[in-house]
Coordinates of C-alpha atoms in Angstrom, one line a residue:
Chain A
M1 CA 2.6 -33.1 -9.2
I2 CA 3.6 -30.1 -7.1
D3 CA 1.2 -28.9 -4.4
L4 CA 1.2 -25.2 -5.1
K5 CA -1.2 -24.5 -2.3
N6 CA 1.5 -25.4 0.3
L7 CA 4.5 -24.3 -1.7
T8 CA 6.9 -21.8 -0.1
I9 CA 9.9 -20.0 -1.4
E10 CA 12.3 -22.3 0.5
K11 CA 10.5 -25.5 -0.6
A12 CA 10.5 -24.4 -4.2
G13 CA 14.2 -23.4 -3.9
E14 CA 15.1 -26.8 -2.5
M15 CA 13.2 -28.6 -5.3
I16 CA 14.9 -26.5 -7.9
R17 CA 18.4 -27.1 -6.4
K18 CA 17.8 -30.8 -6.2
G19 CA 16.7 -30.8 -9.9
E20 CA 13.2 -32.0 -9.1
I21 CA 11.8 -29.0 -11.0
T22 CA 13.1 -26.1 -13.0
S23 CA 12.0 -22.4 -12.7
V24 CA 10.7 -22.8 -16.2
E25 CA 8.4 -25.6 -15.1
L26 CA 7.3 -23.9 -12.0
T27 CA 6.6 -20.7 -13.9
S28 CA 4.6 -22.7 -16.4
L29 CA 2.4 -24.1 -13.6
Y30 CA 1.6 -20.6 -12.4
L31 CA 0.9 -19.4 -16.0
K32 CA -1.5 -22.3 -16.5
N33 CA -3.3 -21.4 -13.3
I34 CA -3.5 -17.8 -14.4
E35 CA -4.9 -18.9 -17.8
E36 CA -7.6 -21.0 -16.1
K37 CA -8.6 -18.6 -13.3
N38 CA -7.7 -15.0 -14.0
K39 CA -10.7 -14.3 -16.3
E40 CA -13.0 -14.9 -13.3
L41 CA -10.8 -13.3 -10.6
N42 CA -9.3 -10.4 -12.5
A43 CA -6.2 -10.5 -10.3
Y44 CA -3.8 -9.6 -13.2
L45 CA -4.2 -6.7 -15.5
E46 CA -1.4 -8.1 -17.7
V47 CA 0.6 -11.2 -17.8
F48 CA 4.1 -10.6 -19.2
D49 CA 5.1 -12.3 -22.4
D50 CA 8.6 -12.9 -21.3
C51 CA 8.0 -15.0 -18.1
I52 CA 9.5 -18.1 -19.6
E53 CA 12.5 -16.2 -20.8
Q54 CA 13.0 -14.8 -17.3
A55 CA 12.7 -18.3 -15.8
Q56 CA 15.3 -19.6 -18.3
K57 CA 17.7 -17.0 -17.1
A58 CA 17.0 -17.9 -13.5
D59 CA 17.6 -21.6 -14.2
E60 CA 21.0 -20.7 -15.7
M61 CA 21.8 -18.5 -12.7
I62 CA 21.1 -21.4 -10.4
K63 CA 23.2 -23.8 -12.6
S64 CA 26.1 -21.4 -12.4
G65 CA 25.9 -21.4 -8.6
K66 CA 24.9 -17.8 -8.4
G67 CA 21.3 -18.4 -7.2
T68 CA 19.7 -16.7 -4.2
K69 CA 16.6 -17.6 -2.3
M70 CA 14.5 -15.6 -4.7
T71 CA 16.1 -17.0 -7.9
G72 CA 13.4 -18.5 -10.1
I73 CA 10.6 -17.6 -7.8
P74 CA 7.5 -16.4 -9.6
I75 CA 6.2 -13.1 -8.2
A76 CA 3.3 -10.8 -9.0
V77 CA 3.7 -7.0 -8.9
K78 CA 1.1 -4.3 -8.2
D79 CA 0.4 -2.0 -11.1
N80 CA 1.9 1.0 -9.4
I81 CA 5.5 -0.3 -9.2
L82 CA 7.6 0.5 -12.3
I83 CA 9.2 -2.3 -14.3
K84 CA 11.3 -0.8 -17.2
G85 CA 9.6 -1.4 -20.6
K86 CA 6.4 -2.7 -19.1
K87 CA 3.1 -0.8 -18.9
C88 CA 2.3 0.7 -15.5
S89 CA -1.2 2.2 -15.1
A90 CA -1.8 2.5 -11.3
G91 CA -5.3 1.1 -12.1
S92 CA -6.1 4.4 -13.8
K93 CA -7.3 5.4 -17.3
I94 CA -5.0 8.4 -17.1
L95 CA -2.0 6.1 -17.3
E96 CA -3.5 3.4 -19.5
N97 CA -0.8 3.5 -22.1
Y98 CA 2.1 4.6 -19.9
T99 CA 5.3 2.5 -20.3
A100 CA 7.7 2.6 -17.3
S101 CA 11.0 4.3 -18.2
Y102 CA 13.0 2.7 -15.4
D103 CA 13.0 0.0 -12.8
A104 CA 11.8 0.7 -9.3
Y105 CA 14.5 0.1 -6.7
V106 CA 12.7 -3.0 -5.4
I107 CA 12.4 -4.3 -8.9
R108 CA 16.1 -3.8 -9.5
K109 CA 16.8 -5.8 -6.3
L110 CA 14.5 -8.6 -7.3
K111 CA 16.0 -8.7 -10.8
E112 CA 19.5 -9.0 -9.3
A113 CA 18.1 -11.8 -7.1
G114 CA 16.7 -13.6 -10.2
A115 CA 13.0 -13.4 -9.4
V116 CA 10.5 -14.1 -12.2
F117 CA 7.9 -11.3 -12.7
L118 CA 4.6 -12.9 -13.9
G119 CA 2.6 -9.8 -14.5
R120 CA 1.1 -6.6 -13.0
T121 CA -1.9 -6.9 -10.7
N122 CA -5.1 -5.0 -10.3
M123 CA -5.6 -2.3 -7.7
D124 CA -7.8 0.5 -6.6
E125 CA -7.1 3.6 -8.8
F126 CA -3.9 5.2 -7.6
A127 CA -4.1 2.8 -4.5
M128 CA -7.2 4.7 -3.3
G129 CA -9.6 2.2 -1.8
S130 CA -10.0 -0.7 0.4
S131 CA -11.8 -3.2 -1.9
T132 CA -10.2 -3.0 -5.4
Q133 CA -13.5 -1.8 -6.7
T134 CA -12.2 1.7 -7.8
S135 CA -9.9 0.3 -10.5
A136 CA -10.6 1.6 -14.0
Y137 CA -10.2 -2.0 -15.1
G138 CA -12.9 -3.8 -13.2
V139 CA -13.2 -5.4 -9.8
T140 CA -11.0 -8.2 -8.5
R141 CA -12.9 -11.1 -6.8
N142 CA -12.0 -12.8 -3.6
T143 CA -11.0 -16.4 -4.2
H144 CA -12.7 -17.5 -1.0
D145 CA -16.1 -16.2 -2.2
L146 CA -16.4 -14.8 -5.7
D147 CA -19.2 -12.4 -4.6
R148 CA -16.9 -10.7 -2.1
V149 CA -14.1 -8.2 -2.4
P150 CA -10.5 -9.1 -1.8
G151 CA -9.8 -5.9 0.1
G152 CA -7.5 -3.3 -1.2
S153 CA -5.9 -1.4 -2.6
S154 CA -3.5 -4.3 -3.4
G155 CA -6.4 -6.7 -4.0
G156 CA -5.0 -8.1 -7.2
S157 CA -1.7 -9.1 -5.6
A158 CA -3.5 -10.7 -2.6
V159 CA -5.7 -12.7 -4.9
A160 CA -2.8 -13.8 -7.0
V161 CA -1.1 -15.4 -4.0
A162 CA -4.3 -16.7 -2.4
S163 CA -5.3 -18.4 -5.7
D164 CA -1.9 -19.8 -6.6
L165 CA -1.5 -17.4 -9.5
A166 CA 1.9 -16.4 -8.0
L167 CA 4.1 -17.7 -5.1
V168 CA 4.5 -14.3 -3.5
A169 CA 3.6 -10.7 -4.5
L170 CA 4.4 -7.1 -4.0
G171 CA 1.8 -4.5 -2.9
T172 CA 2.0 -1.1 -1.5
E173 CA 0.7 0.4 1.8
T174 CA -0.4 3.9 2.5
C175 CA -3.0 2.9 5.1
G176 CA -3.5 -0.9 5.3
S177 CA -3.5 -1.6 1.6
V178 CA -1.5 -4.8 2.1
R179 CA -2.6 -5.9 5.6
Q180 CA -6.3 -5.4 4.9
P181 CA -6.4 -7.5 1.7
A182 CA -4.1 -10.0 3.4
S183 CA -6.7 -10.3 6.1
F184 CA -9.6 -10.7 3.6
C185 CA -7.7 -13.3 1.6
G186 CA -6.0 -15.4 4.4
L187 CA -2.4 -14.3 3.8
V188 CA 0.5 -12.8 5.7
G189 CA 1.0 -9.1 4.9
L190 CA 3.9 -7.0 6.2
K191 CA 3.9 -3.2 6.5
P192 CA 7.6 -2.3 6.7
T193 CA 8.8 0.6 8.9
Y194 CA 8.6 3.9 6.9
G195 CA 12.1 4.1 5.4
A196 CA 12.9 0.4 5.4
V197 CA 12.1 0.0 1.7
S198 CA 12.9 2.6 -1.0
R199 CA 9.9 4.2 -2.6
N200 CA 11.8 5.0 -5.7
G201 CA 9.8 3.9 -8.7
T202 CA 6.5 3.6 -7.0
I203 CA 3.7 5.8 -8.2
A204 CA 3.2 8.1 -5.2
M205 CA -0.1 8.5 -3.4
G206 CA 1.0 9.9 0.0
N207 CA 4.8 10.3 0.2
S208 CA 5.0 10.6 4.0
L209 CA 3.0 7.3 4.3
D210 CA 3.7 5.0 1.2
Q211 CA 5.7 1.8 1.6
I212 CA 6.2 -1.1 -0.7
A213 CA 5.1 -4.3 1.1
P214 CA 5.1 -8.0 0.6
F215 CA 2.4 -10.7 0.6
G216 CA 3.1 -14.4 1.3
K217 CA 1.2 -17.5 2.4
T218 CA 3.7 -17.8 5.3
V219 CA 5.6 -15.4 7.5
R220 CA 8.9 -16.8 6.2
D221 CA 7.9 -16.0 2.6
A222 CA 7.1 -12.4 3.5
E223 CA 10.4 -12.2 5.3
I224 CA 12.5 -13.4 2.4
V225 CA 10.9 -10.9 0.0
F226 CA 11.4 -8.1 2.6
D227 CA 15.0 -9.0 3.1
T228 CA 15.5 -8.9 -0.7
I229 CA 13.9 -5.4 -1.2
R230 CA 14.9 -3.4 1.9
G231 CA 17.8 -1.1 2.3
K232 CA 19.1 2.4 1.7
D233 CA 18.7 3.8 -1.8
E234 CA 20.3 7.0 -2.9
M235 CA 17.2 7.9 -4.9
D236 CA 14.9 7.9 -1.9
A237 CA 16.2 10.3 0.8
T238 CA 13.8 8.8 3.3
S239 CA 15.2 5.3 3.0
V240 CA 17.7 4.1 5.6
D241 CA 20.0 1.2 6.0
L242 CA 19.6 0.2 9.6
K243 CA 20.7 -3.2 10.6
I244 CA 17.6 -5.0 11.5
E245 CA 18.6 -7.3 14.3
K246 CA 16.7 -9.7 16.4
K247 CA 16.9 -9.0 20.1
E248 CA 16.3 -11.4 22.9
L249 CA 12.9 -13.2 22.8
K250 CA 10.1 -10.7 23.4
K251 CA 7.2 -11.7 25.5
I252 CA 5.0 -8.7 26.5
I253 CA 1.9 -8.0 24.3
G254 CA -0.2 -4.9 24.8
I255 CA -3.8 -4.8 23.8
P256 CA -5.6 -1.5 23.5
W257 CA -9.1 -2.9 24.1
H258 CA -10.7 0.5 24.2
L259 CA -10.0 1.0 20.5
F260 CA -12.4 -1.8 19.5
E261 CA -15.2 -1.6 22.0
E262 CA -17.6 -0.9 19.2
G263 CA -17.9 -1.2 15.4
V264 CA -16.2 -4.6 15.3
D265 CA -18.0 -7.8 14.3
E266 CA -18.6 -10.3 17.1
I267 CA -17.0 -13.1 15.0
V268 CA -13.8 -11.0 14.7
I269 CA -13.7 -10.2 18.4
N270 CA -14.3 -13.8 19.4
N271 CA -11.6 -15.0 17.1
F272 CA -9.3 -12.3 18.5
K273 CA -9.9 -13.4 22.0
E274 CA -9.1 -17.0 21.1
S275 CA -5.8 -15.9 19.6
V276 CA -5.0 -14.0 22.8
E277 CA -5.6 -17.1 24.8
K278 CA -3.2 -19.0 22.6
F279 CA -0.4 -16.5 23.3
K280 CA -1.2 -16.6 27.0
K281 CA -0.8 -20.4 26.9
A282 CA 2.5 -20.0 25.0
G283 CA 3.9 -18.0 27.9
Y284 CA 3.3 -14.4 26.7
E285 CA 2.3 -11.7 29.2
I286 CA -0.8 -9.8 28.1
K287 CA -1.2 -6.2 29.2
D288 CA -4.2 -3.9 28.8
I289 CA -2.9 -0.7 27.4
K290 CA -4.4 2.7 26.5
L291 CA -3.6 4.6 23.3
P292 CA -5.8 7.8 23.6
Y293 CA -4.2 9.6 20.7
S294 CA -4.1 6.6 18.3
K295 CA -7.8 6.5 18.1
Y296 CA -7.6 9.6 15.9
S297 CA -5.2 7.9 13.4
L298 CA -7.8 7.4 10.7
A299 CA -9.1 11.0 11.0
V300 CA -5.5 12.3 10.8
Y301 CA -4.9 10.0 7.8
Y302 CA -7.9 11.4 5.9
I303 CA -6.4 14.9 6.2
I304 CA -2.8 14.3 5.5
M305 CA -3.2 11.7 2.7
P306 CA -5.6 13.8 0.5
A307 CA -3.4 16.8 1.0
E308 CA -0.4 14.8 -0.4
V309 CA -2.7 13.2 -3.1
S310 CA -3.8 16.7 -4.4
T311 CA -0.2 17.7 -4.9
N312 CA 1.1 14.4 -6.2
L313 CA -1.7 14.0 -8.8
S314 CA -1.3 17.5 -10.1
R315 CA 1.5 16.1 -12.3
F316 CA -1.1 14.2 -14.4
D317 CA -2.0 17.0 -16.8
G318 CA -1.6 15.3 -20.2
V319 CA 1.7 17.2 -21.0
R320 CA 4.6 14.8 -20.4
Y321 CA 2.9 11.4 -20.3
G322 CA -0.4 9.6 -20.1
L323 CA -3.8 10.5 -21.4
R324 CA -4.3 13.9 -23.1
K325 CA -7.7 15.4 -24.1
E326 CA -7.5 18.6 -26.1
G327 CA -9.4 21.6 -25.1
E328 CA -9.6 25.2 -26.4
T329 CA -6.8 26.5 -24.1
V330 CA -4.0 24.9 -22.1
A331 CA -6.2 25.1 -18.9
D332 CA -9.1 23.5 -20.8
S333 CA -6.8 20.7 -21.9
Y334 CA -5.8 20.1 -18.3
K335 CA -9.4 20.0 -17.1
K336 CA -10.6 17.7 -19.9
T337 CA -7.6 15.4 -19.5
R338 CA -8.0 15.1 -15.7
S339 CA -11.8 14.7 -15.8
A340 CA -11.6 11.9 -18.4
G341 CA -8.6 10.2 -16.7
F342 CA -9.4 10.2 -13.0
G343 CA -12.2 8.1 -11.5
A344 CA -14.6 9.2 -8.8
E345 CA -12.5 8.3 -5.7
A346 CA -9.3 10.0 -7.1
R347 CA -11.3 13.2 -7.8
R348 CA -12.9 13.1 -4.4
R349 CA -9.5 12.9 -2.7
I350 CA -8.0 15.6 -4.9
I351 CA -10.8 18.0 -4.1
L352 CA -10.7 17.1 -0.4
G353 CA -6.9 17.6 -0.3
T354 CA -7.3 21.0 -2.1
Y355 CA -9.8 22.0 0.6
V356 CA -7.7 21.0 3.6
L357 CA -4.7 22.8 2.2
S358 CA -6.6 26.0 1.2
H359 CA -6.2 29.3 2.9
G360 CA -8.4 29.6 5.9
Y361 CA -8.6 25.8 6.6
Y362 CA -5.0 24.9 6.5
D363 CA -4.4 25.4 10.3
A364 CA -7.6 23.7 11.4
Y365 CA -7.0 20.6 9.3
Y366 CA -3.6 20.0 7.9
N367 CA -1.5 21.7 10.6
K368 CA -3.6 20.2 13.4
A369 CA -3.4 16.8 11.8
W370 CA 0.4 16.9 11.8
R371 CA 0.5 17.8 15.5
V372 CA -1.8 14.9 16.3
R373 CA 0.4 12.7 14.2
H374 CA 3.4 13.7 16.4
A375 CA 1.3 12.8 19.4
I376 CA 0.5 9.4 18.0
E377 CA 4.2 8.8 17.2
Q378 CA 5.2 9.7 20.7
E379 CA 2.5 7.6 22.2
F380 CA 3.9 4.5 20.4
E381 CA 7.4 5.4 21.4
N382 CA 6.3 5.5 25.0
I383 CA 4.1 2.4 24.9
F384 CA 7.0 0.3 23.5
K385 CA 8.9 1.0 26.7
E386 CA 6.2 -1.0 28.4
V387 CA 5.3 -3.7 25.9
D388 CA 7.2 -5.4 23.0
F389 CA 4.2 -5.6 20.7
V390 CA 0.7 -4.1 20.3
L391 CA -2.0 -6.5 19.2
T392 CA -5.3 -5.6 17.5
P393 CA -7.6 -7.3 14.9
T394 CA -6.4 -6.5 11.4
T395 CA -9.9 -5.4 10.2
P396 CA -13.3 -4.9 11.9
T397 CA -15.1 -7.4 9.6
P398 CA -14.3 -10.3 7.3
A399 CA -14.5 -9.7 3.5
F400 CA -17.7 -7.9 2.5
K401 CA -19.9 -8.2 -0.6
I402 CA -18.9 -6.6 -3.9
G403 CA -20.9 -3.3 -4.3
E404 CA -21.1 -2.7 -0.6
K405 CA -19.8 0.6 0.9
M406 CA -19.3 2.1 -2.6
D407 CA -21.8 5.0 -2.1
D408 CA -20.6 5.7 1.5
P409 CA -16.9 6.8 1.5
V410 CA -16.7 7.0 5.3
A411 CA -17.9 3.4 5.7
M412 CA -15.3 2.3 3.2
Y413 CA -12.6 4.3 5.0
L414 CA -13.4 2.7 8.3
C415 CA -12.2 -0.7 7.0
D416 CA -8.7 0.6 7.8
I417 CA -9.4 1.9 11.3
F418 CA -6.8 -0.6 12.8
S419 CA -4.3 -0.1 9.9
A420 CA -4.0 3.6 10.3
P421 CA -1.9 3.8 13.6
A422 CA 1.1 2.0 12.0
N423 CA 1.1 4.1 8.9
I424 CA 0.6 7.4 10.7
S425 CA 3.4 6.6 13.2
G426 CA 5.7 5.0 10.7
I427 CA 6.2 1.8 12.7
T428 CA 6.1 -1.8 11.3
A429 CA 3.1 -4.1 11.5
I430 CA 2.2 -7.6 10.3
A431 CA -1.2 -9.2 9.5
L432 CA -1.4 -12.9 10.3
P433 CA -4.2 -15.4 9.4
S434 CA -6.0 -16.4 12.6
G435 CA -8.8 -18.6 11.5
E436 CA -12.0 -18.4 9.5
T437 CA -15.7 -17.8 9.8
P438 CA -18.4 -20.6 9.4
L439 CA -18.7 -19.3 5.8
K440 CA -14.9 -20.0 5.4
L441 CA -13.9 -16.4 5.2
P442 CA -10.5 -15.7 6.5
L443 CA -9.9 -13.8 9.8
S444 CA -6.7 -12.0 10.9
I445 CA -4.9 -10.4 13.7
Q446 CA -2.3 -7.7 13.6
F447 CA 0.9 -7.1 15.5
M448 CA 2.7 -3.7 15.6
A449 CA 6.3 -3.3 16.7
P450 CA 8.7 -0.4 17.1
R451 CA 10.5 1.0 14.0
F452 CA 12.9 -1.4 12.4
H453 CA 11.8 -4.4 14.5
E454 CA 10.5 -6.4 11.6
K455 CA 12.6 -9.4 12.7
D456 CA 10.7 -9.5 16.0
L457 CA 7.4 -9.6 14.1
F458 CA 8.7 -12.4 11.9
E459 CA 9.7 -14.5 15.0
L460 CA 6.4 -13.8 16.7
G461 CA 4.5 -14.6 13.5
K462 CA 6.3 -17.9 13.0
Q463 CA 5.5 -18.8 16.6
F464 CA 1.8 -18.1 15.9
E465 CA 1.9 -20.4 12.9
E466 CA 2.9 -23.1 15.3
I467 CA 0.3 -22.4 18.0
R468 CA -2.8 -21.2 16.1
Chain B
M1 CA -19.9 23.9 2.4
E2 CA -22.0 24.8 -0.6
I3 CA -22.0 24.0 -4.3
K4 CA -20.1 27.1 -5.1
D5 CA -17.3 26.0 -2.8
V6 CA -17.1 22.7 -4.6
E7 CA -16.9 24.6 -7.9
K8 CA -14.1 26.7 -6.6
L9 CA -12.1 23.7 -5.4
A10 CA -12.7 21.9 -8.7
E11 CA -11.4 25.0 -10.6
L12 CA -8.3 25.1 -8.4
A13 CA -7.7 21.3 -8.9
K14 CA -8.4 21.6 -12.7
I15 CA -11.2 19.1 -12.7
E16 CA -14.5 19.5 -14.6
L17 CA -17.6 18.3 -12.8
T18 CA -21.2 17.8 -14.0
Q19 CA -24.0 19.2 -11.8
E20 CA -24.7 15.7 -10.5
E21 CA -21.1 15.1 -9.6
K22 CA -20.9 18.4 -7.7
E23 CA -23.9 17.4 -5.7
T24 CA -22.5 13.9 -4.9
L25 CA -19.2 15.4 -4.0
L26 CA -20.8 18.0 -1.7
K27 CA -22.5 15.2 0.2
D28 CA -19.3 13.1 0.4
L29 CA -17.2 16.0 1.6
D30 CA -19.7 16.8 4.3
G31 CA -19.5 13.2 5.5
I32 CA -15.7 13.0 5.4
L33 CA -15.1 16.4 7.0
G34 CA -17.7 15.5 9.6
Y35 CA -15.6 12.5 10.4
V36 CA -12.1 14.1 10.4
K37 CA -13.3 17.1 12.4
Q38 CA -12.9 15.0 15.5
I39 CA -9.2 15.9 15.6
Q40 CA -10.2 19.4 16.6
E41 CA -11.0 18.1 20.1
V42 CA -7.5 16.8 20.6
D43 CA -5.3 18.8 22.9
V44 CA -1.8 19.0 21.5
A45 CA -0.5 22.0 23.3
E46 CA 2.2 19.9 25.0
I47 CA 3.2 18.0 21.9
I48 CA 6.6 19.0 20.5
P49 CA 8.1 16.8 17.9
E50 CA 11.5 15.4 19.0
Y51 CA 13.1 15.2 15.7
E52 CA 14.1 17.8 13.2
H53 CA 13.7 17.7 9.4
R54 CA 17.0 17.9 7.6
N55 CA 18.1 17.9 4.0
I56 CA 19.9 14.8 2.6
W57 CA 22.1 15.8 -0.2
R58 CA 23.7 14.0 -3.1
E59 CA 26.9 15.2 -4.9
D60 CA 26.0 17.3 -7.9
R61 CA 27.6 15.0 -10.6
V62 CA 26.5 13.2 -13.7
E63 CA 25.6 9.6 -13.0
E64 CA 24.3 6.6 -15.0
R65 CA 20.5 6.2 -15.0
D66 CA 18.2 3.6 -16.4
F67 CA 16.3 6.1 -18.5
S68 CA 17.3 8.3 -21.4
G69 CA 15.9 11.4 -23.1
E70 CA 14.7 9.1 -25.9
I71 CA 12.7 6.9 -23.5
I72 CA 11.2 9.9 -21.8
R73 CA 10.3 11.7 -25.1
K74 CA 8.5 8.5 -26.3
E75 CA 5.9 9.1 -23.6
F76 CA 5.1 12.7 -24.6
P77 CA 1.4 12.8 -25.8
D78 CA 2.4 15.5 -28.3
A79 CA 5.8 16.6 -29.3
Q80 CA 7.7 18.6 -31.9
G81 CA 11.4 18.5 -32.5
G82 CA 12.0 16.7 -29.2
F83 CA 10.0 19.2 -27.1
V84 CA 6.6 18.7 -25.5
K85 CA 3.9 20.5 -27.4
V86 CA 1.1 22.3 -25.7
K87 CA -1.6 24.9 -26.7
K88 CA -0.6 28.5 -26.9
I89 CA -0.2 30.0 -23.4
M90 CA -0.7 33.7 -24.3

């Protein structure tokens, strides 16, 4: 019997190559788990009907000697990444019956590598949320405590991996939507450098922030998925093909203590301090740093993101695809369609974005936010001349109860207070499991590194797996 | 901000709201704007971005794509003769 709990991509690959198991058998094990557990967890919105067929192809690919590390590996995909011929709803009623007309770049890369797509996973509507409670298709439950949220917006993908309903998964990040659920579910979550992974074929929320991002149980799993999906894509002008190289071993960690003097659970702080001690013991130099601009990251985010949301979501008008509700006139039809199709959070952000972009407020909000964004970018560029990594807790609290924070948007937004700096400045960051509370809820720390220094994060993360 | 401002924004964004939704939104927007207003205290007079935005072009030539007109037309909520169909504009 295979121990799925401790299975990694490389272990699975080795077993497949040695003939101890086939991809069809491995896929069947995950499908069986999904059948047993998904009703309760609601991690998947749809399980694909061609999983076994995909796995058969993967087995043939391996037999013919053309296999890669990802060949035959069962993966879950967030419901906002297009897979040709499959439904893709972004967790919204407005796209309930939308069928993707092409493959996202990352899907094409994974198909070429022979991965097996198990299904599409639940998410906050249009990736707007930090708890997977704003989905039009019900909440997803945290596998560590069913009364708690898994985080979000990529909560379905996180629960799929944490509950052994997939070996690895894809999510997307606009502001912590992979790192925060990784933290709540005890997983590794990587936020790639902006531009490291093509956004082609992702349903956009905030184009200047969005990145597709992997979940794994181990750093190495997240690394293998990242290596498979990254690279320059002609269809995304912001993607780049930089050689991501490992430099000499990095040893200086900066900690901006002033950013978490208040609003962070004691249990999180204590665990964080324990982790810092472990790095000290392992020979790392720890430096106290100040990031005066970065403390405004979340405020900047809640101006720039809604502005981009209000323009992006204007395309959902019931004309070319998705839901349509007929009204008396064209304008009535738009209104009826959008009111029936968008949930409360999507409407809130569209209206907020319309406000910050409107005449008279544009300079005070949107323009100012961009200037502060530049200041944050420069602040990170400068700090990385002094330190190799910046370390913070991933989230201020462990997973909270379902229903909490739903009537207080600002309280919900503050879940991502430590996520925001990396998205706003475009750098890379990784969430690493760092222990658990007495209630067995996962805790997590986050490392940030300069643009395109993912390899350094992987090396550091692997070392933490040894010493934690 | 007042209810009439919410109504104006909803009109611009083509979203219909009930009276109750307008009131909730007004409260939410006040809360969120109260939070994001903190950026106004930041002094950015000295901040000049070091990079420039530039266009990235592709050659203007026909290339193979995954999708086809047929696949795209299948998604139209209403169509006639291969065109999207909408209510009379004028």
